[in-house]
mmCIF file of C-alpha atoms in Angstrom:
data_model
loop_
_atom_site.group_PDB
_atom_site.id
_atom_site.type_symbol
_atom_site.label_atom_id
_atom_site.label_comp_id
_atom_site.label_asym_id
_atom_site.label_seq_id
_atom_site.Cartn_x
_atom_site.Cartn_y
_atom_site.Cartn_z
ATOM 1 C CA MET W 506 31.535 2.646 -0.144
ATOM 2 C CA ALA W 507 30.711 5.984 1.795
ATOM 3 C CA ALA W 508 27.652 5.475 5.101
ATOM 4 C CA ASN W 509 24.554 7.800 4.349
ATOM 5 C CA ARG W 510 21.006 8.344 6.070
ATOM 6 C CA VAL W 511 19.854 5.895 5.352
ATOM 7 C CA CYS W 512 22.904 3.228 6.765
ATOM 8 C CA GLU W 513 22.011 5.052 9.550
ATOM 9 C CA ILE W 514 17.711 5.111 9.621
ATOM 10 C CA PHE W 515 19.352 0.676 9.342
ATOM 11 C CA GLY W 516 22.225 0.455 11.004
ATOM 12 C CA ILE W 517 24.411 -0.511 8.317
ATOM 13 C CA GLU W 518 26.303 -0.577 6.483
ATOM 14 C CA HIS W 519 26.237 -0.740 2.993
ATOM 15 C CA PRO W 520 22.703 1.201 1.289
ATOM 16 C CA ILE W 521 21.709 -1.914 -0.187
ATOM 17 C CA LEU W 522 18.981 -3.658 0.146
ATOM 18 C CA LEU W 523 17.990 -7.189 -1.358
ATOM 19 C CA ALA W 524 14.127 -7.339 -2.705
ATOM 20 C CA GLY W 525 12.139 -8.901 -0.618
ATOM 21 C CA MET W 526 11.604 -11.308 -3.385
ATOM 22 C CA GLY W 527 9.048 -13.362 -3.316
ATOM 23 C CA GLY W 528 10.495 -17.277 -3.605
ATOM 24 C CA ALA W 529 13.836 -16.165 -3.851
ATOM 25 C CA SER W 530 15.054 -14.665 -1.094
ATOM 26 C CA THR W 531 14.746 -16.849 1.349
ATOM 27 C CA PRO W 532 15.800 -16.266 5.139
ATOM 28 C CA ALA W 533 19.946 -18.560 4.072
ATOM 29 C CA LEU W 534 19.843 -15.322 1.072
ATOM 30 C CA ALA W 535 18.771 -12.520 3.683
ATOM 31 C CA ALA W 536 20.962 -13.186 6.370
ATOM 32 C CA ALA W 537 23.707 -13.759 3.928
ATOM 33 C CA VAL W 538 23.234 -10.141 3.123
ATOM 34 C CA SER W 539 22.891 -9.199 6.249
ATOM 35 C CA GLU W 540 25.928 -10.631 7.383
ATOM 36 C CA ALA W 541 27.830 -8.112 4.581
ATOM 37 C CA GLY W 542 27.044 -5.282 5.122
ATOM 38 C CA GLY W 543 23.480 -4.604 4.059
ATOM 39 C CA LEU W 544 20.359 -4.910 4.433
ATOM 40 C CA GLY W 545 18.644 -8.680 3.860
ATOM 41 C CA ILE W 546 14.609 -8.818 3.137
ATOM 42 C CA LEU W 547 12.804 -11.634 3.524
ATOM 43 C CA GLY W 548 10.327 -12.125 0.835
ATOM 44 C CA ALA W 549 7.727 -12.740 2.743
ATOM 45 C CA ALA W 550 4.054 -12.384 0.990
ATOM 46 C CA ALA W 551 3.102 -15.486 0.842
ATOM 47 C CA CYS W 552 3.991 -16.933 4.368
ATOM 48 C CA GLY W 553 1.379 -17.394 6.572
ATOM 49 C CA PRO W 554 1.660 -16.409 10.434
ATOM 50 C CA LYS W 555 3.841 -20.317 11.324
ATOM 51 C CA MET W 556 6.179 -20.113 8.470
ATOM 52 C CA LEU W 557 6.517 -15.846 8.936
ATOM 53 C CA ARG W 558 7.424 -16.834 12.543
ATOM 54 C CA GLU W 559 10.336 -19.792 11.397
ATOM 55 C CA TRP W 560 11.526 -16.976 8.868
ATOM 56 C CA ILE W 561 12.196 -14.947 10.990
ATOM 57 C CA ASP W 562 14.058 -17.022 13.570
ATOM 58 C CA GLU W 563 15.877 -18.739 11.486
ATOM 59 C CA VAL W 564 17.514 -15.312 9.977
ATOM 60 C CA ARG W 565 17.997 -14.578 12.840
ATOM 61 C CA SER W 566 20.002 -18.301 14.003
ATOM 62 C CA LEU W 567 22.000 -17.203 10.861
ATOM 63 C CA THR W 568 22.760 -13.576 11.853
ATOM 64 C CA ASP W 569 22.580 -10.680 14.449
ATOM 65 C CA LYS W 570 22.862 -7.592 11.838
ATOM 66 C CA PRO W 571 20.015 -5.779 10.689
ATOM 67 C CA PHE W 572 17.259 -7.358 8.623
ATOM 68 C CA GLY W 573 13.168 -7.112 7.656
ATOM 69 C CA VAL W 574 10.639 -8.705 6.380
ATOM 70 C CA ASP W 575 8.594 -7.261 3.571
ATOM 71 C CA THR W 576 4.636 -8.623 2.665
ATOM 72 C CA LEU W 577 1.610 -7.279 0.894
ATOM 73 C CA LEU W 578 -1.333 -4.321 2.055
ATOM 74 C CA PRO W 579 -3.109 -3.897 -0.969
ATOM 75 C CA ALA W 580 -6.099 -1.192 -0.579
ATOM 76 C CA SER W 581 -8.658 -3.323 -1.827
ATOM 77 C CA VAL W 582 -7.982 -5.659 1.306
ATOM 78 C CA ARG W 583 -6.154 -3.277 4.054
ATOM 79 C CA ARG W 584 -7.958 -2.990 7.770
ATOM 80 C CA GLU W 585 -10.315 0.359 7.885
ATOM 81 C CA GLY W 586 -8.149 3.050 11.026
ATOM 82 C CA GLY W 587 -5.735 5.564 8.461
ATOM 83 C CA GLY W 588 -4.687 3.179 5.782
ATOM 84 C CA GLY W 589 -7.432 4.816 3.128
ATOM 85 C CA ASN W 590 -9.569 3.548 0.939
ATOM 86 C CA ALA W 591 -10.854 -0.702 2.225
ATOM 87 C CA ASP W 592 -14.042 -0.537 -0.377
ATOM 88 C CA GLY W 593 -13.487 -2.006 -4.231
ATOM 89 C CA PRO W 594 -12.502 -5.229 -5.081
ATOM 90 C CA SER W 595 -10.137 -7.806 -3.218
ATOM 91 C CA PRO W 596 -7.374 -9.437 -4.117
ATOM 92 C CA MET W 597 -10.152 -13.130 -4.809
ATOM 93 C CA ASP W 598 -13.340 -11.372 -6.015
ATOM 94 C CA LEU W 599 -10.624 -10.231 -9.451
ATOM 95 C CA LEU W 600 -8.750 -13.415 -9.751
ATOM 96 C CA PRO W 601 -11.017 -15.504 -11.662
ATOM 97 C CA GLU W 602 -11.534 -13.024 -14.957
ATOM 98 C CA HIS W 603 -7.156 -12.460 -13.903
ATOM 99 C CA MET W 604 -6.785 -16.750 -14.418
ATOM 100 C CA LYS W 605 -9.061 -17.200 -18.099
ATOM 101 C CA PHE W 606 -7.094 -14.049 -19.096
ATOM 102 C CA ALA W 607 -4.007 -15.748 -18.447
ATOM 103 C CA GLU W 608 -5.397 -18.680 -19.858
ATOM 104 C CA GLU W 609 -6.477 -18.097 -22.643
ATOM 105 C CA PHE W 610 -3.308 -16.355 -23.535
ATOM 106 C CA MET W 611 -1.304 -18.829 -22.206
ATOM 107 C CA LYS W 612 -3.206 -20.811 -25.438
ATOM 108 C CA LYS W 613 -3.137 -18.415 -28.157
ATOM 109 C CA GLU W 614 1.003 -17.738 -27.860
ATOM 110 C CA GLY W 615 0.687 -22.210 -27.297
ATOM 111 C CA LEU W 616 2.072 -22.714 -23.796
ATOM 112 C CA THR W 617 1.328 -24.828 -20.806
ATOM 113 C CA PRO W 618 -0.710 -23.997 -18.002
ATOM 114 C CA PRO W 619 0.296 -24.072 -14.978
ATOM 115 C CA THR W 620 -0.680 -27.565 -13.334
ATOM 116 C CA LYS W 621 -2.904 -27.498 -9.631
ATOM 117 C CA GLU W 622 -0.212 -27.587 -7.708
ATOM 118 C CA GLN W 623 1.705 -25.441 -9.866
ATOM 119 C CA LEU W 624 -1.628 -23.426 -9.257
ATOM 120 C CA ALA W 625 -1.715 -23.609 -5.601
ATOM 121 C CA GLU W 626 2.301 -23.266 -4.724
ATOM 122 C CA HIS W 627 2.076 -19.226 -6.817
ATOM 123 C CA MET W 628 -1.035 -19.320 -4.520
ATOM 124 C CA GLY W 629 -0.118 -19.277 -1.438
ATOM 125 C CA ALA W 630 -1.018 -22.409 0.055
ATOM 126 C CA SER W 631 2.609 -24.463 0.424
ATOM 127 C CA GLY W 632 3.505 -21.191 2.650
ATOM 128 C CA ARG W 633 -0.356 -21.565 5.741
ATOM 129 C CA ALA W 634 -0.077 -24.090 7.930
ATOM 130 C CA PRO W 635 -3.631 -25.813 8.176
ATOM 131 C CA GLY W 636 -6.406 -23.247 9.589
ATOM 132 C CA GLU W 637 -4.800 -19.856 8.790
ATOM 133 C CA PRO W 638 -6.676 -17.076 6.618
ATOM 134 C CA GLN W 639 -7.519 -17.856 2.976
ATOM 135 C CA PHE W 640 -3.715 -16.071 0.931
ATOM 136 C CA LEU W 641 -5.608 -12.393 -0.337
ATOM 137 C CA THR W 642 -7.532 -12.041 2.035
ATOM 138 C CA LYS W 643 -8.079 -9.444 4.940
ATOM 139 C CA GLU W 644 -8.252 -12.152 7.325
ATOM 140 C CA PHE W 645 -4.312 -13.083 5.896
ATOM 141 C CA PHE W 646 -2.217 -9.437 5.374
ATOM 142 C CA ASP W 647 -3.643 -8.196 9.071
ATOM 143 C CA ALA W 648 -2.222 -12.369 10.704
ATOM 144 C CA GLN W 649 1.010 -11.223 8.767
ATOM 145 C CA MET W 650 1.328 -8.237 9.770
ATOM 146 C CA GLN W 651 0.084 -9.325 14.018
ATOM 147 C CA VAL W 652 3.691 -11.268 13.587
ATOM 148 C CA VAL W 653 5.774 -8.139 12.451
ATOM 149 C CA ILE W 654 4.830 -6.616 14.837
ATOM 150 C CA GLU W 655 5.048 -9.663 17.882
ATOM 151 C CA GLU W 656 8.751 -10.433 16.008
ATOM 152 C CA LYS W 657 9.698 -6.351 16.662
ATOM 153 C CA VAL W 658 12.105 -7.100 13.422
ATOM 154 C CA PRO W 659 14.136 -4.693 12.847
ATOM 155 C CA VAL W 660 12.757 -3.332 9.373
ATOM 156 C CA TYR W 661 8.984 -4.013 7.746
ATOM 157 C CA ALA W 662 9.593 -3.114 4.285
ATOM 158 C CA ALA W 663 5.528 -2.539 1.859
ATOM 159 C CA GLY W 664 5.740 -3.862 -1.118
ATOM 160 C CA LEU W 665 2.923 -2.265 -1.905
ATOM 161 C CA GLY W 666 0.792 -0.343 0.072
ATOM 162 C CA ASN W 667 0.820 2.017 2.861
ATOM 163 C CA PRO W 668 1.635 0.575 5.817
ATOM 164 C CA GLY W 669 -0.040 3.396 7.802
ATOM 165 C CA PRO W 670 -2.250 1.526 10.317
ATOM 166 C CA TRP W 671 0.458 -0.606 12.183
ATOM 167 C CA MET W 672 3.266 2.178 12.191
ATOM 168 C CA GLU W 673 2.127 3.305 15.566
ATOM 169 C CA ASP W 674 2.879 -0.278 16.889
ATOM 170 C CA MET W 675 5.771 -1.021 14.076
ATOM 171 C CA HIS W 676 7.212 1.990 15.327
ATOM 172 C CA ARG W 677 6.630 1.691 19.340
ATOM 173 C CA ASN W 678 8.569 -1.542 18.594
ATOM 174 C CA GLY W 679 11.705 -0.015 17.105
ATOM 175 C CA THR W 680 10.660 -1.425 13.617
ATOM 176 C CA LYS W 681 11.981 0.980 10.695
ATOM 177 C CA VAL W 682 9.667 1.332 8.092
ATOM 178 C CA MET W 683 9.552 1.299 4.143
ATOM 179 C CA ALA W 684 7.888 1.872 0.986
ATOM 180 C CA VAL W 685 7.406 1.244 -2.418
ATOM 181 C CA VAL W 686 6.098 3.537 -4.181
ATOM 182 C CA GLY W 687 5.782 3.254 -7.838
ATOM 183 C CA ALA W 688 3.975 7.038 -8.519
ATOM 184 C CA VAL W 689 4.808 10.141 -6.963
ATOM 185 C CA ARG W 690 0.790 9.823 -5.547
ATOM 186 C CA HIS W 691 1.863 6.621 -3.289
ATOM 187 C CA ALA W 692 4.459 8.524 -2.345
ATOM 188 C CA VAL W 693 2.708 11.264 -0.907
ATOM 189 C CA GLN W 694 0.747 9.462 0.864
ATOM 190 C CA VAL W 695 2.773 7.530 2.627
ATOM 191 C CA VAL W 696 4.940 10.194 3.458
ATOM 192 C CA SER W 697 1.962 11.217 5.590
ATOM 193 C CA SER W 698 1.974 8.173 7.721
ATOM 194 C CA GLY W 699 4.358 7.988 9.007
ATOM 195 C CA ILE W 700 7.871 6.409 6.717
ATOM 196 C CA ASP W 701 10.756 6.493 7.169
ATOM 197 C CA VAL W 702 12.363 5.527 4.182
ATOM 198 C CA ILE W 703 11.152 5.332 0.545
ATOM 199 C CA VAL W 704 11.672 3.101 -3.127
ATOM 200 C CA ALA W 705 11.356 3.809 -5.602
ATOM 201 C CA GLN W 706 10.533 1.843 -8.194
ATOM 202 C CA GLY W 707 9.751 2.348 -11.687
ATOM 203 C CA HIS W 708 8.895 -0.521 -14.861
ATOM 204 C CA ASP W 709 11.615 -1.644 -14.642
ATOM 205 C CA GLY W 710 11.248 -3.244 -12.211
ATOM 206 C CA GLY W 711 9.295 -5.640 -13.120
ATOM 207 C CA GLY W 712 6.467 -3.785 -14.604
ATOM 208 C CA HIS W 713 4.192 -5.003 -11.832
ATOM 209 C CA ASN W 714 3.553 -1.998 -9.689
ATOM 210 C CA SER W 715 4.742 1.183 -11.993
ATOM 211 C CA PRO W 716 3.863 2.372 -15.870
ATOM 212 C CA ILE W 717 7.453 4.691 -15.355
ATOM 213 C CA GLY W 718 10.900 4.637 -16.239
ATOM 214 C CA THR W 719 13.147 4.354 -13.092
ATOM 215 C CA LEU W 720 15.044 6.744 -14.395
ATOM 216 C CA ALA W 721 11.899 9.224 -14.681
ATOM 217 C CA LEU W 722 10.419 8.012 -11.004
ATOM 218 C CA ILE W 723 12.857 8.142 -8.405
ATOM 219 C CA PRO W 724 14.238 12.298 -9.697
ATOM 220 C CA GLN W 725 9.992 12.781 -9.386
ATOM 221 C CA VAL W 726 10.163 11.374 -5.724
ATOM 222 C CA VAL W 727 12.885 12.346 -4.845
ATOM 223 C CA ASP W 728 11.601 16.356 -5.950
ATOM 224 C CA ALA W 729 7.576 15.684 -3.999
ATOM 225 C CA VAL W 730 9.562 13.981 -0.892
ATOM 226 C CA GLY W 731 13.374 14.300 0.009
ATOM 227 C CA GLY W 732 15.727 16.346 -0.167
ATOM 228 C CA PRO W 733 18.641 17.023 2.582
ATOM 229 C CA ASN W 734 15.409 17.818 5.061
ATOM 230 C CA GLY W 735 13.107 14.439 3.803
ATOM 231 C CA ILE W 736 12.240 11.355 3.491
ATOM 232 C CA PRO W 737 15.747 8.985 1.500
ATOM 233 C CA VAL W 738 14.916 8.093 -1.467
ATOM 234 C CA LEU W 739 16.689 4.923 -2.585
ATOM 235 C CA GLY W 740 16.273 4.342 -5.889
ATOM 236 C CA ALA W 741 15.050 -0.177 -7.110
ATOM 237 C CA GLY W 742 14.843 -1.275 -10.665
ATOM 238 C CA GLY W 743 17.175 -1.897 -12.908
ATOM 239 C CA ILE W 744 19.321 -0.487 -11.704
#
């Protein structure tokens, strides 16, 4: 497979990246993808700082090739200073309403609600050491980003949100930064922060980040920020 700008930026052989899927993109899988010439990315959204550091160490024990770390940076809990508006309800504020909706939907459809243990695991309890910040809080995301910066990971991927506030520190470490976007306006926002690569992921990628179909979204993002002299754009979701 021919190399391109993405390969040059990330130092990989093939322009194929593992999605940073929570619960699936483990250290073993990420290392295997990197060893095969692609870019393995850890799905670390639910990892507390201790577990995240352990995962990074594990990948480094399995491969000396470039790899990445994917976490979430919701705008409602992003730290101030170049990252956009931090006003509005946090994910934890919205959680009771969302859980009530899910419970009513499951009852209506005759589905079995998850147990307390399953909910705790889904909420990241299994990924946090005692005393670490609560999942989906500003403190939790800040702690994750501190590990990313301290460990000088080769690549950081923002699965949600704008990593602008941490861009200077990451670039100083030599970390390449990319962001997953679901709309043209999101792409324009992250480009202004100095992003290295954009991932345009449409509704086909699970529906969690965009109402726009992937094959419609990709050319829109390329027209807005890509092109020969623009930011490289990767396509994702239903490819």
